[in-house]
Tab-separated table of C-alpha atoms in Angstrom:
chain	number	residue	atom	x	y	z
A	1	UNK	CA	0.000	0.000	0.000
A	2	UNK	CA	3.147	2.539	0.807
A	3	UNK	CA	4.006	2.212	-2.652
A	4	UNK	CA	0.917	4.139	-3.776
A	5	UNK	CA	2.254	7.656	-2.411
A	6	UNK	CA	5.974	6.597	-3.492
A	7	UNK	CA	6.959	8.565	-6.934
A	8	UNK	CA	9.642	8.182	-9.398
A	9	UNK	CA	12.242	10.658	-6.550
A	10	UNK	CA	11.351	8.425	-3.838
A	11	UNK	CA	8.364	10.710	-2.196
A	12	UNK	CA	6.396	13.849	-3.232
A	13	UNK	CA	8.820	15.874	-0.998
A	14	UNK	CA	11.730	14.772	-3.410
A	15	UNK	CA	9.973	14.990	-6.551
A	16	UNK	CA	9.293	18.746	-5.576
A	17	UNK	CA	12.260	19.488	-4.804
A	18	UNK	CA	13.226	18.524	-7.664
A	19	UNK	CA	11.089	20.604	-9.738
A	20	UNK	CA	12.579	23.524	-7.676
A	21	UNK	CA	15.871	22.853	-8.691
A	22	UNK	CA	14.889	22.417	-12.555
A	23	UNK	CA	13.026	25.832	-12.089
A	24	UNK	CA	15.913	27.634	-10.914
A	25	UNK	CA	17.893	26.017	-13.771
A	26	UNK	CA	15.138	26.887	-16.381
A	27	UNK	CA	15.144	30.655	-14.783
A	28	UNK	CA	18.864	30.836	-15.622
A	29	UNK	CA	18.902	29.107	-19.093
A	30	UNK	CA	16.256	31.564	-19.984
A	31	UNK	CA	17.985	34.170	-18.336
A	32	UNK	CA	20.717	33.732	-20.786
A	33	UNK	CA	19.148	33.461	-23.709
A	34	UNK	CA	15.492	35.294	-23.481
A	35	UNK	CA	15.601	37.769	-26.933
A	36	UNK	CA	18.130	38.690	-29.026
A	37	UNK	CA	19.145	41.829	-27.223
A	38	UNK	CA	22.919	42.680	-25.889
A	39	UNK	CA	23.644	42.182	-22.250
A	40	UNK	CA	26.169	44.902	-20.860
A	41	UNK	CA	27.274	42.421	-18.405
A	42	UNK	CA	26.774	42.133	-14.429
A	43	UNK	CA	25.373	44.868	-11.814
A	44	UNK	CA	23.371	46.135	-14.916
A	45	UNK	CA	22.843	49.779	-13.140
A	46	UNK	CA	21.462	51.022	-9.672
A	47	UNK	CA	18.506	53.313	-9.008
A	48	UNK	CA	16.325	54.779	-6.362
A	49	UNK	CA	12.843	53.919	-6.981
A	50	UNK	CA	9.645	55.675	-5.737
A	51	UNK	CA	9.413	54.034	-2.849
A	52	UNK	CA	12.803	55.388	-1.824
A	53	UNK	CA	14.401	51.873	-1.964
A	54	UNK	CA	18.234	51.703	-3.962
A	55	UNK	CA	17.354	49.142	-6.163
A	56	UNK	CA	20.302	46.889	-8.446
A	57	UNK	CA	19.354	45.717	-10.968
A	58	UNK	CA	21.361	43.031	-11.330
A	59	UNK	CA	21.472	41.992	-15.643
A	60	UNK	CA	19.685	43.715	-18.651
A	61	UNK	CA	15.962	42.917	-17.904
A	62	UNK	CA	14.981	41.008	-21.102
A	63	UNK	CA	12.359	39.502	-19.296
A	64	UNK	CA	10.047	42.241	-17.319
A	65	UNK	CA	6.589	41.555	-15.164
A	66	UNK	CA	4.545	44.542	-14.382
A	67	UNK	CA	2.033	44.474	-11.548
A	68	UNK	CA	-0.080	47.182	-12.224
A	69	UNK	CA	-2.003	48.648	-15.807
A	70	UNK	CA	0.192	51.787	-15.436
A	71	UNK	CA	3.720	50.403	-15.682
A	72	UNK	CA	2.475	48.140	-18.614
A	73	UNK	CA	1.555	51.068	-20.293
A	74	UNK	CA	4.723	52.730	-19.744
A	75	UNK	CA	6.173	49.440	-20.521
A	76	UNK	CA	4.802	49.766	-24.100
A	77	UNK	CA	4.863	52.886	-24.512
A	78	UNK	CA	8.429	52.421	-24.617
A	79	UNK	CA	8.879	50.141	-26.693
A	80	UNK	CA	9.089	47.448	-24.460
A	81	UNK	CA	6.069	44.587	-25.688
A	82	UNK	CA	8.632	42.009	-26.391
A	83	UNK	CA	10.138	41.844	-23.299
A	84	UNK	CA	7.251	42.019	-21.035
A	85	UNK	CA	6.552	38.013	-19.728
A	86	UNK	CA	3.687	39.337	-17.302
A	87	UNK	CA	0.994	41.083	-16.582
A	88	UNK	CA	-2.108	41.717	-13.904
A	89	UNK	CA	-5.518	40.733	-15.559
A	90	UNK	CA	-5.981	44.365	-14.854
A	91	UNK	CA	-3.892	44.986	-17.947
A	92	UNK	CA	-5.862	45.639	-20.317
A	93	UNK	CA	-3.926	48.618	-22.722
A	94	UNK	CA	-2.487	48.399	-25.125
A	95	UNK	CA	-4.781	45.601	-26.645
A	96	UNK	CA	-0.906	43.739	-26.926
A	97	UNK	CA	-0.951	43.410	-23.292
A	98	UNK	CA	-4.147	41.220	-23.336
A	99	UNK	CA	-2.406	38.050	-24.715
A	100	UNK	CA	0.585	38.297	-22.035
A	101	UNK	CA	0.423	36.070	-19.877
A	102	UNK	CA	-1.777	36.525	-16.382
A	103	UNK	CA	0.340	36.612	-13.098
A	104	UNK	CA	-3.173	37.970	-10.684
A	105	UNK	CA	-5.174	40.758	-9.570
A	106	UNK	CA	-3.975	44.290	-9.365
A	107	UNK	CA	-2.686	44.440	-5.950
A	108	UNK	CA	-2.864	40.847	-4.961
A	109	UNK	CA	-0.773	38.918	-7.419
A	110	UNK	CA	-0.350	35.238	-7.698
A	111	UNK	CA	3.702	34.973	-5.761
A	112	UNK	CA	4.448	31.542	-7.461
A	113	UNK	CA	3.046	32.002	-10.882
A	114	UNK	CA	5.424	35.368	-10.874
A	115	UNK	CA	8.339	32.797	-9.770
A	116	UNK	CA	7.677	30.541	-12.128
A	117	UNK	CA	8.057	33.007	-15.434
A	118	UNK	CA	11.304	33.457	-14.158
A	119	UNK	CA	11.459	37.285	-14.649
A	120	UNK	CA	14.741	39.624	-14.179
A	121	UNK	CA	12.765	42.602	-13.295
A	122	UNK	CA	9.843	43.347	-11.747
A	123	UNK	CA	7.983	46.657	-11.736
A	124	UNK	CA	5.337	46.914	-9.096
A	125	UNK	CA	3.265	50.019	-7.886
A	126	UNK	CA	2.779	51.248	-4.318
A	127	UNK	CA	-0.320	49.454	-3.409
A	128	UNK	CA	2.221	46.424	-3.734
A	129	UNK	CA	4.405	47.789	-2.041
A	130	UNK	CA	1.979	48.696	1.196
A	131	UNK	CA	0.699	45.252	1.096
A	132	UNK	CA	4.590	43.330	1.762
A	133	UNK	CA	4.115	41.917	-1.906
A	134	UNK	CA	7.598	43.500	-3.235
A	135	UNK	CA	9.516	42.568	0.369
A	136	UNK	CA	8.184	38.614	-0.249
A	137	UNK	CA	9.246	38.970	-3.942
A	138	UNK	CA	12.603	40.822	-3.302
A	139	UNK	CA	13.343	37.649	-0.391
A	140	UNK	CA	13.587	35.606	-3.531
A	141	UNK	CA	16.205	37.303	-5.046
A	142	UNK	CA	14.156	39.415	-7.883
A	143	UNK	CA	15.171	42.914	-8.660
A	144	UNK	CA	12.158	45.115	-8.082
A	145	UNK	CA	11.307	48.504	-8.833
A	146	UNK	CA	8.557	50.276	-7.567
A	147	UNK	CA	6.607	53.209	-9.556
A	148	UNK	CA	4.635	55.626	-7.059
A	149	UNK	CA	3.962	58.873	-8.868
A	150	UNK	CA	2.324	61.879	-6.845
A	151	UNK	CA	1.792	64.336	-9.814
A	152	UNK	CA	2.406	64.892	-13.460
A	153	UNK	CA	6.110	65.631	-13.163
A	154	UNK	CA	6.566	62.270	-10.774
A	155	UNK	CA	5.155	60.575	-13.740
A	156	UNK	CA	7.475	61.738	-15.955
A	157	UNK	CA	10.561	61.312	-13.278
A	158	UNK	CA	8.940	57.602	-13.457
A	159	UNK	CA	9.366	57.183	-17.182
A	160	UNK	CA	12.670	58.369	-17.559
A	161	UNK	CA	13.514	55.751	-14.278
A	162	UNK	CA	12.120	52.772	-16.787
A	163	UNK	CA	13.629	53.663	-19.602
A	164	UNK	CA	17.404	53.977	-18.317
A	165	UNK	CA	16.926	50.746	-16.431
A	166	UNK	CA	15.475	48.883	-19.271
A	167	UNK	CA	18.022	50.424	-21.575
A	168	UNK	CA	15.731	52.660	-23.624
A	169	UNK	CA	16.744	56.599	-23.230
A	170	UNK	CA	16.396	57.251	-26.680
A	171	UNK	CA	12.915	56.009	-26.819
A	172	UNK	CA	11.909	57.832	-23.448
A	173	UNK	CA	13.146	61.330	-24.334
A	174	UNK	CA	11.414	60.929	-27.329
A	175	UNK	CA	8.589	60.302	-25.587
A	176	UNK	CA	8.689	62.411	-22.275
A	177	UNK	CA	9.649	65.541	-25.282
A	178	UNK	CA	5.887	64.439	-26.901
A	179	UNK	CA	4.350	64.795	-22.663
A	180	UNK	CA	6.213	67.802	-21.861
A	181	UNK	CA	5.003	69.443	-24.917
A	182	UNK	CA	1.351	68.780	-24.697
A	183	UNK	CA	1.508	69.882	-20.641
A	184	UNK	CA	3.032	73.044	-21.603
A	185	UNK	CA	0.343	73.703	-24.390
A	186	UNK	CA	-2.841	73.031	-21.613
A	187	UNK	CA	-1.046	75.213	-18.492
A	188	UNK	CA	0.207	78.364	-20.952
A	189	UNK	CA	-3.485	78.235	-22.386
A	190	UNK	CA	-4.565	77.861	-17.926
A	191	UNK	CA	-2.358	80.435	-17.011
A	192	UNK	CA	-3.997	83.059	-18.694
A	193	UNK	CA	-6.826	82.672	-17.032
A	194	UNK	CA	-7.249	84.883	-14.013
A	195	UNK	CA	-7.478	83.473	-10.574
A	196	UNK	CA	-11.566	85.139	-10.632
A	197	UNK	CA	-12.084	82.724	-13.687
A	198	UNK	CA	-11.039	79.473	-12.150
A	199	UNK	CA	-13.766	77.116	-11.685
A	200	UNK	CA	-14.173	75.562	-8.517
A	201	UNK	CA	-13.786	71.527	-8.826
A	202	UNK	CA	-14.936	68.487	-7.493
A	203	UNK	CA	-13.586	64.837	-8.671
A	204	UNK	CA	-15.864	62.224	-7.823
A	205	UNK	CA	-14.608	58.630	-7.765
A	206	UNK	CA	-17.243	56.903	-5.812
A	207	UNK	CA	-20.836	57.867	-5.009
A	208	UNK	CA	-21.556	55.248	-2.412
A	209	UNK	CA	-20.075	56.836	-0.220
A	210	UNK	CA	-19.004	60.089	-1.859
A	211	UNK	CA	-15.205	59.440	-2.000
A	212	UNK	CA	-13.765	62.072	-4.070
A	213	UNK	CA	-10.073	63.381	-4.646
A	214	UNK	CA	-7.931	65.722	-2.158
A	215	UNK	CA	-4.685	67.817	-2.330
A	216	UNK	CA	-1.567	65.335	-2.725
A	217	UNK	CA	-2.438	63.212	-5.591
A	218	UNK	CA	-2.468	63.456	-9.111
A	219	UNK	CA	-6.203	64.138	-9.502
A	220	UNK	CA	-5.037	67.339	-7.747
A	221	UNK	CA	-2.521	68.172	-10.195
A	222	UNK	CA	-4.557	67.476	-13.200
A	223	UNK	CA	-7.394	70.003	-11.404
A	224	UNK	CA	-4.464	73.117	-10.899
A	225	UNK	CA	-3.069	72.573	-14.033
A	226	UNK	CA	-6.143	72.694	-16.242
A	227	UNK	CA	-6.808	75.811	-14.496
A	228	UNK	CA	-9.125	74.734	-11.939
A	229	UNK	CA	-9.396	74.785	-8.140
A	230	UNK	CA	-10.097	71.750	-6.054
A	231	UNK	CA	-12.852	72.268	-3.960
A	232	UNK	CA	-11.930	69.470	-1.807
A	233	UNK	CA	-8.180	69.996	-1.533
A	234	UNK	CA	-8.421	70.655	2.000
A	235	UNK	CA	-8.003	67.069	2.826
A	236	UNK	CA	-5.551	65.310	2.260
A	237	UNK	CA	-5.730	62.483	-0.751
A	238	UNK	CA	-8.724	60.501	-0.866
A	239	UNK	CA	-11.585	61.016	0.971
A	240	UNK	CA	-15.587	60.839	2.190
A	241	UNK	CA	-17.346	64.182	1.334
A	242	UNK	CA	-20.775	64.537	3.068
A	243	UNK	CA	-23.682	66.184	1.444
A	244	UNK	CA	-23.934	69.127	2.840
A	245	UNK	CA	-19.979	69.476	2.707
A	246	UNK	CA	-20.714	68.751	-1.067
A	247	UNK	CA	-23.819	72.200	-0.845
A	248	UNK	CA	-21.389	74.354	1.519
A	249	UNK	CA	-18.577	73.501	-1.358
A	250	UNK	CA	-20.632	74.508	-4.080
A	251	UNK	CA	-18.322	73.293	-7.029
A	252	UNK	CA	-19.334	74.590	-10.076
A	253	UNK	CA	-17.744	72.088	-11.916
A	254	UNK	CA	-18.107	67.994	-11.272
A	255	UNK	CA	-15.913	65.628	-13.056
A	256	UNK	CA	-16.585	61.772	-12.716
A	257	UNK	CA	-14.992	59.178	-12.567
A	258	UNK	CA	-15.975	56.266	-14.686
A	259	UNK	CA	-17.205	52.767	-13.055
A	260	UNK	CA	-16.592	49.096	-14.309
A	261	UNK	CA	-18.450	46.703	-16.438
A	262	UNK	CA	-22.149	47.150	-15.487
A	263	UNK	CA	-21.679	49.801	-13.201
A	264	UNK	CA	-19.475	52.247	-15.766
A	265	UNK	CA	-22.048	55.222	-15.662
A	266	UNK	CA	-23.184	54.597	-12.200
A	267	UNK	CA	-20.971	57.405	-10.586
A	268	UNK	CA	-22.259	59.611	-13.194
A	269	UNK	CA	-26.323	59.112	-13.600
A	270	UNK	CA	-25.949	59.730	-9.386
A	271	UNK	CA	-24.223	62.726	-9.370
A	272	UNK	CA	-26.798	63.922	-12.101
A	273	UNK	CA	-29.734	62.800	-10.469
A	274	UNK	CA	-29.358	62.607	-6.491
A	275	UNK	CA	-31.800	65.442	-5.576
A	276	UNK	CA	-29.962	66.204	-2.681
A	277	UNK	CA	-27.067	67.912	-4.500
A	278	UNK	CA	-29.664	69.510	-7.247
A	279	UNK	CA	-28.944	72.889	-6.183
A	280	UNK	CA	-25.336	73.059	-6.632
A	281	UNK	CA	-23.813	75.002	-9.362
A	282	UNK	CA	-22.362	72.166	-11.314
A	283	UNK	CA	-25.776	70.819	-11.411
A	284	UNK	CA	-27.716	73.787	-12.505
A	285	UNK	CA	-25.581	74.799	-14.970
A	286	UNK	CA	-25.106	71.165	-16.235
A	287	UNK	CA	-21.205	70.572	-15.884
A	288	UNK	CA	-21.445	67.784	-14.656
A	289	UNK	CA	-18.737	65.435	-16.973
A	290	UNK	CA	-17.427	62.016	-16.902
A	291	UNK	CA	-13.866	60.758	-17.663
A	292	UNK	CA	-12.659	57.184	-18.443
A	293	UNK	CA	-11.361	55.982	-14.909
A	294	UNK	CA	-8.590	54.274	-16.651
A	295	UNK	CA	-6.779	57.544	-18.072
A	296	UNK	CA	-7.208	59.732	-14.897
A	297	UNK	CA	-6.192	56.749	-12.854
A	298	UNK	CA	-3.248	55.361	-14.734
A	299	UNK	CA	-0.316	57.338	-14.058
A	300	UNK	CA	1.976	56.681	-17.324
A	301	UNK	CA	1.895	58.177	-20.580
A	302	UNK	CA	-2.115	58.613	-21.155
A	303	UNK	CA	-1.917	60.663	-18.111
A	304	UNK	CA	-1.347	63.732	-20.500
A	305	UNK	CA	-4.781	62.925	-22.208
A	306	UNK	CA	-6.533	63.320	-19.092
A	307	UNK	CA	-5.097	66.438	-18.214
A	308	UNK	CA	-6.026	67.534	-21.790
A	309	UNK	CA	-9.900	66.363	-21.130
A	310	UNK	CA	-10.154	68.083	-17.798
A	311	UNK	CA	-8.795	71.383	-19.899
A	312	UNK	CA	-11.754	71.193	-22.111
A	313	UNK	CA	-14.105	70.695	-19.157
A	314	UNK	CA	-13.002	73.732	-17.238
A	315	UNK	CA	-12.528	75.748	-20.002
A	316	UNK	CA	-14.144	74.959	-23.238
A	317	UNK	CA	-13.980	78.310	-25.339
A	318	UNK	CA	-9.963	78.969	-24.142
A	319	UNK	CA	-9.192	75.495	-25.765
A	320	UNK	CA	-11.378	75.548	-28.716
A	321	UNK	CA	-9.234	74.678	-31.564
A	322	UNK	CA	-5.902	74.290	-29.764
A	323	UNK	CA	-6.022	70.549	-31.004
A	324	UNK	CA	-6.366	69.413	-27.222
């Protein structure tokens, strides 16, 4: 009967370790010979990432894993397609990204399946990070970066931090010159509007409860540099408004964030509708406006499009025909 749970190793103990150590050997074979790109050699480069951790990277990453929809777009964006191994099933732009292969859930990714694609780098995102996700990875000897951009110009600190450790400067000031460009088109068009014309703001993400966007994020920035003013930037990052918080505030302006699947425009039709709020200005005046949740709440290249769309919001006839 003992012979039943024996296996070719002896027991199910040896036959995984086995597999462990034909892992690790697969992880270096492929390592070695993953794309036909040119390896500068050992103790690649060294960084400091957002999270304020001095990261080595320690070869050429030919074989990258991102853990969250905004470093696979930088990713991309870049250049970068071939390489990238893994993705969240979060990931979901460009449509490329949709046949990599599946490593989890935004913020709760599956440890062992990242093992087991045997990646050289890893760039996670500070939800990650919060959640001891990038210590347990880093424990098994994977070079980690971590992306945690605060505002516009921490985005594009983050893509020029990609590109140099992926090898791909040329590529990044090419595109960080396109980002810089159209950011300097929306805030010389917002700065000549005088602080008297700025519309008040409020960013909805939620409606149940009202959770809606404070000072300290990039919500914020996108707000001040489309030449608005956040009504709620009082608190700090994200928050619970109250009704009559939302009445006293009086925004004259509402932007809203988009849902998921069934519940895309369910933010919205509230916000329209909730006859508790129907006497602020935003509401009488009818600027009340959505915006796709996943270019106000990626923070990589498409960032600049949402900054573009809350432009037009706040102030239609100044960007009329600026191509914005």
């Amino acid at each position: 009967m003992k012979s039943k749970n024996k296996l070719l190793f002896g027991s199910y103990e040896g036959l995984r370790f086995f597999l462990q150590v034909f892992l690790l050997a697969l992880c270096i074979l492929l390592a070695g010979s993953s794309l036909l790109v040119a390896d500068p050699g050992p103790d690649y480069c060294e960084t400091i990432d957002d999270a304020g951790r001095k990261v080595r990277v320690k070869t050429f990453p030919k074989r990258i894993v991102s853990l969250a929809p905004s470093n696979t777009e930088i990713l991309f964006s870049l250049g970068l397609g071939e390489r990238v191994i893994g993705v969240t099933s979060y990931c979901n732009f460009p449509p490329e990204a949709l046949i990599k292969e599946k490593v989890g859930g935004f913020g709760n990714p599956d440890i062992e399946k990242v093992i087991s694609l045997c990646p050289d780098l890893l760039v996670a995102d500070s939800l990650s990070d919060k959640k001891g996700i990038v210590r347990k990875l880093e424990k098994k000897g994977l070079s980690i970066i971590v992306l945690a951009p605060e505002t516009l110009a921490d985005v594009i600190h983050t893509i020029r931090m990609v590109g140099t450790v992926t090898g791909k400067e040329k590529e990044t000031a090419s595109l960080i010159g396109e980002m810089e460009a159209r950011i300097l088109t929306v805030t010389t068009l917002a700065g000549r509007i005088s602080p008297g014309g700025k519309p008040t703001v409020l960013y909805v993400a939620w409606h149940d409860p009202l959770w809606v966007a404070g000072s300290g994020i990039i919500i914020n920035d996108l707000i001040e540099k489309a030449g608005g003013v956040n009504v709620a930037g009082d608190q700090k990052g994200w928050g619970i408004l109250g009704l009559e918080e939302v009445l006293a505030k009086n925004p004259s302006v509402i932007i809203v964030n988009s849902g998921h699947g069934n519940a895309k425009d369910l933010p919205l039709a509230w916000v329209k509708s909730e006859p508790r709020i129907g006497n602020v200005d935003a509401r009488k005046s009818g600027r009340v406006y959505q915006i796709d949740a996943d270019l106000s709440g990626r923070f990589g290249p498409r960032i600049v499009e949402a900054l573009e769309q809350f432009s037009r919001y706040l102030h239609p006839e100044a960007f009329e025909g600026d191509g914005t």
